[in-house]
Short mmCIF file of C-alpha atoms and ligand atoms in Angstrom, two decimals:
data_model
loop_
_atom_site.label_atom_id
_atom_site.label_comp_id
_atom_site.label_asym_id
_atom_site.label_seq_id
_atom_site.Cartn_x
_atom_site.Cartn_y
_atom_site.Cartn_z
CA MET A 1 -1.80 -14.29 -38.23
CA SER A 2 -1.98 -11.02 -36.32
CA THR A 3 0.05 -10.52 -33.19
CA LEU A 4 -1.17 -8.61 -30.15
CA SER A 5 -0.49 -4.98 -30.97
CA ALA A 6 -1.14 -1.86 -28.90
CA SER A 7 -0.95 0.29 -32.02
CA ARG A 8 -4.33 -1.08 -33.14
CA LEU A 9 -6.06 0.05 -29.96
CA GLU A 10 -9.57 1.50 -30.35
CA ILE A 11 -10.94 3.61 -27.52
CA THR A 12 -14.62 4.34 -26.85
CA LYS A 13 -15.00 6.33 -23.67
CA SER A 14 -17.81 5.59 -21.25
CA THR A 15 -20.67 8.08 -21.39
CA SER A 16 -21.72 7.52 -17.79
CA ALA A 17 -18.46 8.01 -15.94
CA ARG A 18 -18.72 7.17 -12.27
CA LYS A 19 -16.41 8.51 -9.57
CA CYS A 20 -14.31 6.33 -7.29
CA PRO A 21 -16.29 5.90 -4.04
CA PRO A 22 -14.70 7.11 -0.79
CA VAL A 23 -11.80 4.73 -0.30
CA ASN A 24 -12.81 3.74 3.22
CA GLU A 25 -15.93 2.15 1.72
CA LEU A 26 -13.98 -0.17 -0.58
CA VAL A 27 -14.34 -3.92 -0.14
CA PHE A 28 -11.64 -5.98 -1.90
CA GLY A 29 -12.58 -6.82 -5.48
CA LYS A 30 -16.11 -5.41 -5.44
CA THR A 31 -15.64 -2.03 -7.11
CA PHE A 32 -14.49 -1.62 -10.69
CA THR A 33 -13.40 1.41 -12.71
CA ASN A 34 -15.22 2.97 -15.66
CA HIS A 35 -13.35 1.16 -18.42
CA MET A 36 -12.00 -2.25 -19.37
CA LEU A 37 -9.74 -3.66 -22.06
CA THR A 38 -10.67 -6.58 -24.30
CA VAL A 39 -8.70 -8.34 -27.05
CA PRO A 40 -10.26 -11.27 -28.90
CA TRP A 41 -8.21 -14.07 -30.42
CA ASN A 42 -9.03 -16.63 -33.01
CA ILE A 43 -6.93 -19.59 -34.13
CA GLU A 44 -7.20 -18.58 -37.80
CA SER A 45 -6.65 -14.84 -37.65
CA GLY A 46 -4.68 -14.46 -34.41
CA TRP A 47 -5.10 -11.47 -32.11
CA GLY A 48 -7.88 -9.05 -32.98
CA THR A 49 -8.41 -5.37 -32.25
CA PRO A 50 -7.69 -4.29 -28.66
CA LYS A 51 -10.58 -2.19 -27.35
CA ILE A 52 -10.94 0.03 -24.32
CA GLU A 53 -14.63 0.58 -23.64
CA ALA A 54 -17.02 1.17 -20.78
CA TYR A 55 -16.90 -1.61 -18.17
CA HIS A 56 -19.53 -4.10 -19.31
CA PRO A 57 -20.78 -7.67 -18.87
CA LEU A 58 -19.47 -10.24 -21.32
CA SER A 59 -21.82 -12.13 -23.56
CA LEU A 60 -20.84 -15.76 -24.13
CA ASP A 61 -22.64 -18.81 -25.43
CA PRO A 62 -23.64 -21.18 -22.59
CA SER A 63 -21.60 -23.88 -24.31
CA ALA A 64 -18.46 -21.69 -24.24
CA VAL A 65 -15.60 -23.96 -23.15
CA VAL A 66 -14.62 -21.75 -20.23
CA PHE A 67 -17.86 -22.66 -18.42
CA HIS A 68 -17.22 -26.39 -18.76
CA TYR A 69 -13.52 -27.22 -18.90
CA ALA A 70 -12.06 -24.08 -17.33
CA PRO A 71 -9.56 -22.74 -19.86
CA CYS A 72 -9.12 -19.69 -17.66
CA LEU A 73 -6.04 -18.01 -16.25
CA PHE A 74 -5.41 -14.71 -14.57
CA GLU A 75 -2.83 -12.31 -13.22
CA GLY A 76 -2.79 -9.90 -10.32
CA LEU A 77 -0.69 -6.77 -10.05
CA LYS A 78 -1.19 -3.25 -8.79
CA ALA A 79 -0.82 0.38 -9.82
CA TYR A 80 0.55 2.64 -7.09
CA ARG A 81 0.51 6.43 -6.82
CA ASP A 82 3.90 7.85 -5.88
CA PRO A 83 4.51 10.99 -3.76
CA LYS A 84 4.64 13.14 -6.93
CA GLY A 85 1.22 11.82 -8.00
CA GLU A 86 2.65 9.64 -10.76
CA ILE A 87 1.21 6.16 -11.31
CA ARG A 88 3.62 3.24 -11.16
CA LEU A 89 3.58 -0.47 -11.90
CA PHE A 90 5.74 -3.01 -10.11
CA ARG A 91 7.68 -5.47 -12.31
CA PRO A 92 4.81 -5.89 -14.81
CA ASP A 93 7.15 -7.82 -17.13
CA LYS A 94 7.16 -10.65 -14.56
CA ASN A 95 3.36 -10.86 -14.67
CA MET A 96 3.41 -10.96 -18.48
CA GLU A 97 5.99 -13.74 -18.44
CA ARG A 98 3.89 -15.73 -15.97
CA MET A 99 0.68 -15.07 -17.90
CA ASN A 100 2.28 -16.51 -21.03
CA ALA A 101 3.49 -19.51 -19.05
CA SER A 102 -0.06 -20.09 -17.76
CA ALA A 103 -1.43 -19.67 -21.31
CA HIS A 104 1.05 -22.25 -22.55
CA ARG A 105 -0.10 -24.72 -19.86
CA LEU A 106 -3.71 -24.36 -21.08
CA ALA A 107 -2.86 -24.38 -24.80
CA LEU A 108 -4.16 -20.81 -25.00
CA PRO A 109 -2.37 -18.30 -27.28
CA GLN A 110 0.91 -16.57 -26.49
CA PHE A 111 1.22 -12.81 -26.81
CA ASP A 112 3.82 -10.05 -26.68
CA GLY A 113 3.91 -9.00 -23.02
CA ASP A 114 5.32 -5.55 -23.80
CA GLU A 115 2.28 -4.84 -25.96
CA LEU A 116 -0.12 -5.85 -23.19
CA ILE A 117 1.80 -3.63 -20.74
CA LYS A 118 1.34 -0.71 -23.18
CA LEU A 119 -2.40 -1.42 -23.31
CA ILE A 120 -2.64 -1.67 -19.52
CA LYS A 121 -0.80 1.65 -19.19
CA LYS A 122 -3.30 3.22 -21.58
CA LEU A 123 -6.23 1.81 -19.58
CA LEU A 124 -4.66 3.18 -16.39
CA GLU A 125 -4.21 6.57 -17.99
CA ILE A 126 -7.91 6.68 -18.89
CA ASP A 127 -9.04 5.57 -15.42
CA GLN A 128 -6.21 7.36 -13.59
CA GLU A 129 -8.58 9.04 -11.14
CA TRP A 130 -9.25 5.59 -9.71
CA VAL A 131 -5.69 5.13 -8.49
CA PRO A 132 -6.10 6.24 -4.88
CA SER A 133 -3.57 8.59 -3.31
CA GLU A 134 -4.35 7.60 0.27
CA PRO A 135 -1.44 5.73 1.92
CA GLY A 136 -1.61 1.98 1.46
CA TYR A 137 -4.34 2.16 -1.20
CA SER A 138 -3.73 1.04 -4.77
CA LEU A 139 -5.50 -0.04 -7.95
CA TYR A 140 -5.59 -3.80 -8.43
CA ILE A 141 -5.16 -4.92 -12.06
CA ARG A 142 -6.72 -8.18 -13.15
CA PRO A 143 -5.67 -9.44 -16.60
CA THR A 144 -7.59 -12.60 -17.55
CA LEU A 145 -7.51 -14.97 -20.52
CA ILE A 146 -10.31 -17.44 -21.28
CA GLY A 147 -11.21 -19.92 -24.01
CA THR A 148 -14.53 -18.84 -25.52
CA GLN A 149 -15.57 -21.02 -28.46
CA ALA A 150 -19.09 -22.45 -28.31
CA SER A 151 -18.35 -26.16 -28.09
CA LEU A 152 -18.59 -29.03 -25.65
CA GLY A 153 -15.59 -30.71 -27.27
CA ILE A 154 -12.52 -31.02 -25.06
CA SER A 155 -9.78 -29.69 -27.26
CA GLN A 156 -7.47 -26.75 -27.82
CA SER A 157 -9.23 -23.40 -27.61
CA THR A 158 -9.93 -22.01 -31.07
CA GLU A 159 -11.30 -18.71 -29.77
CA ALA A 160 -10.18 -16.77 -26.74
CA LEU A 161 -10.70 -13.47 -25.00
CA LEU A 162 -8.11 -11.51 -23.09
CA PHE A 163 -9.53 -8.84 -20.83
CA VAL A 164 -8.28 -6.51 -18.14
CA ILE A 165 -10.36 -4.97 -15.35
CA LEU A 166 -9.28 -2.61 -12.57
CA SER A 167 -10.39 -2.46 -8.96
CA PRO A 168 -9.37 0.13 -6.33
CA VAL A 169 -8.29 -1.65 -3.14
CA GLY A 170 -7.47 -0.71 0.41
CA PRO A 171 -4.45 -1.63 2.49
CA TYR A 172 -4.34 -5.29 3.41
CA TYR A 173 -3.73 -4.29 6.99
CA SER A 174 -5.86 -1.78 8.79
CA SER A 175 -4.14 -0.22 11.80
CA VAL A 176 -3.50 -3.53 13.54
CA VAL A 177 -1.69 -6.42 11.92
CA LYS A 178 -3.35 -9.65 12.79
CA PRO A 179 -1.07 -12.64 12.24
CA VAL A 180 -2.85 -15.65 10.79
CA ALA A 181 -3.19 -19.20 12.08
CA LEU A 182 -2.67 -21.98 9.53
CA GLU A 183 -3.94 -25.51 9.40
CA ALA A 184 -1.47 -28.01 7.94
CA ASN A 185 -3.66 -30.92 6.90
CA PRO A 186 -1.86 -33.47 4.70
CA ASP A 187 -5.20 -34.86 3.46
CA ARG A 188 -5.75 -31.74 1.36
CA VAL A 189 -3.38 -31.23 -1.57
CA ARG A 190 -3.23 -28.06 -3.67
CA ALA A 191 -0.58 -29.02 -6.19
CA TRP A 192 1.51 -32.04 -7.14
CA PRO A 193 4.47 -32.84 -9.39
CA GLY A 194 3.45 -32.66 -13.04
CA GLY A 195 0.23 -30.84 -12.12
CA SER A 196 -0.67 -27.23 -12.78
CA GLY A 197 -0.01 -25.61 -9.39
CA SER A 198 2.81 -23.49 -10.80
CA SER A 199 0.42 -21.73 -13.20
CA LYS A 200 -2.15 -19.10 -12.21
CA LEU A 201 -5.18 -21.02 -13.48
CA GLY A 202 -8.70 -20.35 -12.27
CA ALA A 203 -9.13 -24.13 -11.92
CA ASN A 204 -6.49 -24.23 -9.16
CA TYR A 205 -8.50 -21.99 -6.84
CA ALA A 206 -12.08 -23.29 -6.70
CA PRO A 207 -11.00 -26.63 -5.13
CA CYS A 208 -9.13 -24.74 -2.37
CA ILE A 209 -12.23 -23.02 -1.03
CA LEU A 210 -13.80 -25.97 0.78
CA PRO A 211 -10.55 -26.87 2.63
CA GLN A 212 -10.21 -23.20 3.58
CA MET A 213 -13.77 -23.17 4.95
CA GLU A 214 -13.09 -26.35 6.92
CA SER A 215 -9.94 -24.86 8.41
CA ALA A 216 -11.82 -21.65 9.22
CA SER A 217 -14.48 -23.62 11.09
CA LYS A 218 -11.66 -24.92 13.33
CA GLY A 219 -10.29 -21.43 13.98
CA TYR A 220 -7.52 -21.32 11.36
CA GLN A 221 -7.64 -18.61 8.72
CA GLN A 222 -5.72 -20.39 5.98
CA ASN A 223 -4.39 -23.72 4.80
CA LEU A 224 -0.72 -24.55 4.92
CA TRP A 225 -0.57 -26.73 1.84
CA LEU A 226 1.54 -29.86 2.22
CA TYR A 227 2.60 -32.47 -0.27
CA GLY A 228 3.59 -36.13 0.00
CA GLU A 229 4.36 -38.65 2.73
CA GLU A 230 7.08 -36.43 4.15
CA HIS A 231 4.62 -33.52 4.45
CA TRP A 232 6.67 -31.09 2.41
CA LEU A 233 5.52 -27.49 2.83
CA THR A 234 4.49 -25.80 -0.42
CA GLU A 235 2.34 -22.65 -0.07
CA VAL A 236 -0.02 -20.90 2.31
CA GLY A 237 -3.54 -20.08 1.08
CA ALA A 238 -2.88 -18.34 -2.25
CA MET A 239 0.52 -17.04 -1.17
CA ASN A 240 4.10 -18.24 -1.26
CA LEU A 241 5.62 -19.39 2.00
CA PHE A 242 8.69 -18.22 3.90
CA ILE A 243 10.11 -19.79 7.07
CA VAL A 244 12.86 -18.23 9.17
CA LEU A 245 15.05 -20.56 11.24
CA ARG A 246 17.84 -19.83 13.70
CA ASN A 247 20.76 -22.14 12.91
CA ASP A 248 24.07 -22.33 14.80
CA ASP A 249 25.67 -19.93 12.31
CA GLY A 250 22.83 -17.38 12.04
CA LEU A 251 19.40 -16.98 10.50
CA GLU A 252 18.21 -18.99 7.54
CA VAL A 253 15.31 -17.76 5.41
CA VAL A 254 13.75 -20.72 3.60
CA THR A 255 11.19 -20.80 0.79
CA PRO A 256 10.30 -23.93 -1.18
CA PRO A 257 11.98 -24.13 -4.62
CA LEU A 258 10.11 -23.73 -7.92
CA ASN A 259 9.64 -27.47 -8.23
CA GLY A 260 6.40 -27.39 -10.23
CA MET A 261 4.16 -27.18 -7.15
CA ILE A 262 4.93 -23.57 -6.33
CA LEU A 263 3.43 -20.52 -8.01
CA PRO A 264 6.39 -18.36 -9.05
CA GLY A 265 5.32 -15.26 -7.13
CA VAL A 266 6.65 -11.87 -8.16
CA THR A 267 6.71 -10.94 -4.47
CA ARG A 268 8.58 -14.17 -3.64
CA ASP A 269 11.19 -13.42 -6.27
CA SER A 270 11.50 -9.81 -5.10
CA LEU A 271 11.91 -10.77 -1.43
CA LEU A 272 14.59 -13.33 -2.30
CA SER A 273 16.42 -10.78 -4.34
CA LEU A 274 16.21 -8.09 -1.62
CA LEU A 275 17.57 -10.57 0.93
CA ARG A 276 20.39 -11.71 -1.35
CA ASP A 277 21.36 -8.11 -2.09
CA HIS A 278 21.30 -7.39 1.64
CA VAL A 279 23.65 -10.28 2.34
CA ALA A 280 25.92 -9.14 -0.51
CA GLY A 281 26.00 -5.63 0.98
CA LYS A 282 24.16 -4.11 -2.00
CA ASN A 283 21.25 -2.71 -0.04
CA SER A 284 20.68 -2.53 3.61
CA LEU A 285 17.78 -3.85 5.56
CA PRO A 286 17.61 -3.46 9.34
CA LEU A 287 18.62 -7.11 9.71
CA PRO A 288 21.80 -9.01 10.60
CA LYS A 289 24.21 -9.60 7.70
CA ASN A 290 24.74 -13.30 8.19
CA ILE A 291 21.48 -14.57 6.75
CA LYS A 292 21.43 -17.72 4.67
CA VAL A 293 18.85 -17.41 1.87
CA SER A 294 17.63 -20.87 0.83
CA GLU A 295 15.29 -22.03 -1.90
CA ARG A 296 14.99 -25.58 -0.66
CA GLU A 297 12.48 -28.25 0.29
CA ILE A 298 11.36 -28.12 3.91
CA LYS A 299 9.11 -30.64 5.64
CA MET A 300 6.86 -30.49 8.69
CA GLY A 301 9.24 -32.62 10.74
CA GLU A 302 11.85 -29.89 10.44
CA ILE A 303 9.32 -27.24 11.53
CA VAL A 304 8.29 -29.30 14.57
CA ASP A 305 11.95 -29.92 15.55
CA ALA A 306 12.87 -26.26 15.08
CA ALA A 307 9.88 -25.12 17.14
CA ASN A 308 10.75 -27.57 19.95
CA ALA A 309 14.34 -26.35 19.97
CA GLY A 310 13.29 -22.67 19.98
CA ARG A 311 14.81 -22.23 16.50
CA LEU A 312 11.60 -21.42 14.60
CA VAL A 313 11.85 -17.65 14.28
CA GLU A 314 9.17 -16.61 11.77
CA ALA A 315 6.72 -17.84 9.17
CA PHE A 316 4.98 -15.65 6.63
CA GLY A 317 3.14 -15.73 3.33
CA SER A 318 4.05 -13.46 0.40
CA GLY A 319 1.93 -12.08 -2.42
CA THR A 320 0.84 -8.92 -4.22
CA ALA A 321 -2.21 -8.31 -2.01
CA ALA A 322 -0.42 -8.15 1.36
CA VAL A 323 3.28 -8.21 0.40
CA VAL A 324 3.81 -10.30 3.56
CA SER A 325 1.32 -11.94 5.88
CA PRO A 326 2.74 -13.09 9.24
CA VAL A 327 1.81 -16.44 10.79
CA ASP A 328 1.64 -17.02 14.54
CA ARG A 329 0.31 -20.58 14.78
CA ILE A 330 0.32 -23.79 12.72
CA GLY A 331 -2.14 -26.56 13.55
CA TYR A 332 -0.60 -29.94 12.71
CA LYS A 333 -1.50 -33.48 13.81
CA GLY A 334 -3.90 -32.26 16.46
CA SER A 335 -1.72 -29.69 18.18
CA ASP A 336 -0.56 -26.14 17.59
CA ILE A 337 2.97 -25.07 16.77
CA LYS A 338 3.53 -21.53 18.02
CA VAL A 339 5.41 -19.14 15.77
CA PRO A 340 6.82 -16.02 17.44
CA VAL A 341 5.70 -12.56 16.34
CA THR A 342 6.82 -9.22 17.75
CA GLU A 343 4.50 -6.55 19.11
CA SER A 344 4.00 -5.13 15.63
CA GLY A 345 2.42 -8.45 14.64
CA PHE A 346 5.29 -9.28 12.29
CA GLY A 347 8.61 -10.94 12.75
CA GLU A 348 11.79 -8.96 12.20
CA VAL A 349 12.51 -10.32 8.71
CA ALA A 350 8.93 -9.95 7.44
CA GLU A 351 8.67 -6.39 8.69
CA ALA A 352 12.00 -5.29 7.19
CA LEU A 353 11.04 -6.82 3.82
CA LEU A 354 7.55 -5.31 3.91
CA ASN A 355 8.86 -1.80 4.55
CA LYS A 356 11.50 -2.06 1.84
CA LEU A 357 9.16 -3.43 -0.81
CA LYS A 358 6.41 -0.93 0.00
CA SER A 359 8.89 1.89 -0.31
CA ILE A 360 9.88 0.66 -3.81
CA GLN A 361 6.31 -0.04 -4.94
CA TRP A 362 4.96 3.35 -3.90
CA GLY A 363 7.98 5.10 -5.43
CA HIS A 364 9.35 6.47 -2.15
CA GLU A 365 12.72 5.41 -3.48
CA GLU A 366 13.89 5.01 -7.08
CA HIS A 367 14.27 1.40 -8.15
CA PRO A 368 14.30 -0.27 -11.59
CA TRP A 369 11.41 -2.54 -10.51
CA SER A 370 9.05 0.42 -10.25
CA VAL A 371 7.93 1.69 -13.66
CA PRO A 372 5.95 4.92 -14.12
CA ILE A 373 3.11 4.45 -16.60
CA SER A 374 4.37 7.49 -18.50
CA SER A 375 7.63 5.64 -19.29
C1 PLP B 401 -0.72 -15.20 -7.10
C2 PLP B 401 -0.22 -16.26 -6.19
C3 PLP B 401 0.92 -16.08 -5.38
C4 PLP B 401 1.65 -14.78 -5.25
O1 PLP B 401 2.16 -14.28 -6.43
P1 PLP B 401 2.55 -12.73 -6.51
O2 PLP B 401 3.02 -12.58 -7.90
O3 PLP B 401 3.60 -12.52 -5.50
O4 PLP B 401 1.30 -11.96 -6.20
C5 PLP B 401 1.37 -17.16 -4.64
N1 PLP B 401 0.73 -18.33 -4.64
C6 PLP B 401 -0.38 -18.53 -5.37
C7 PLP B 401 -1.05 -19.86 -5.33
C8 PLP B 401 -0.89 -17.49 -6.16
O5 PLP B 401 -2.00 -17.67 -6.87
#
């Protein structure tokens, strides 16, 4: 059985190389670079030859399992251009770890994450002109793994395809930051104990679109996903959730724990770690020192009580696309809970974290999380 190996890479350069369009014309996820990476897998022989070729449509049998039973998982990370022009990845090892965890959940094959990082670096090197240098722009990387055998049988995938495509993307925020309004509707559930919400599976996202459309028709941009009779908060849209409370002894930053219903976000983990380091005096954010950082369950009753007592300070989502996305309103049981935001559109905690993480991601400061592709 062959393992995934970057040393077997075969490269066939595109003969019709396109140029990256002017970045102000980019629409998220609509433009792709000249090349893509594919690696086939087969249950008998293991991982096949990794290939970088011209970006091209896939050809699959209509009975391919992915079209019927959704063995499909994905990752999302970005390549950033630093002030010296070097291209950097942000904690790609975390994405590889999570991709293997998702693959395990779908009985799809495991692979050596370091080898896939090498292949992604190679792909980035070939399409390096597509990593924008304009501030706030980056190149979104989409690794995907699907089951491909032609069969209507529901069983373990015997054939699979791993592929990686690249898409230049603009800043999540144009000049003005518009905080989002959330609808917390307990009738819609994204994830549940023992389910698959903690894996990045394609099948977790399609069912979230209709609830999102329904919320949008009522003037809310996103869903605040709740779970259970107690209306536990889990995530917001396709982002992790942070709540900031003012307690008697200072601020508390709360995010739900990794209890099987929460996607283990790389941004979530990074924000928690930046806050903990700040409290321990290991880095400094423009925030008070006495912050309690809590991974704990939090329910809607607590949000309502905190808001009524003037102790609800901030709410924001976290994810690779936006880093943080501030919330200014939560619709719940027929009325709106107001969440304060400052003039910048953020709260104090969200803004401090955003600036710090952006500075690391774009290589404005040296940090072990930020890895140049030449390394
Ligand atoms: C991808 C994703 C996130 C954020 O993960 P990051 O690694 O921070 O981008 C959060 N929640 C859901 C449901 C996601 O799919």
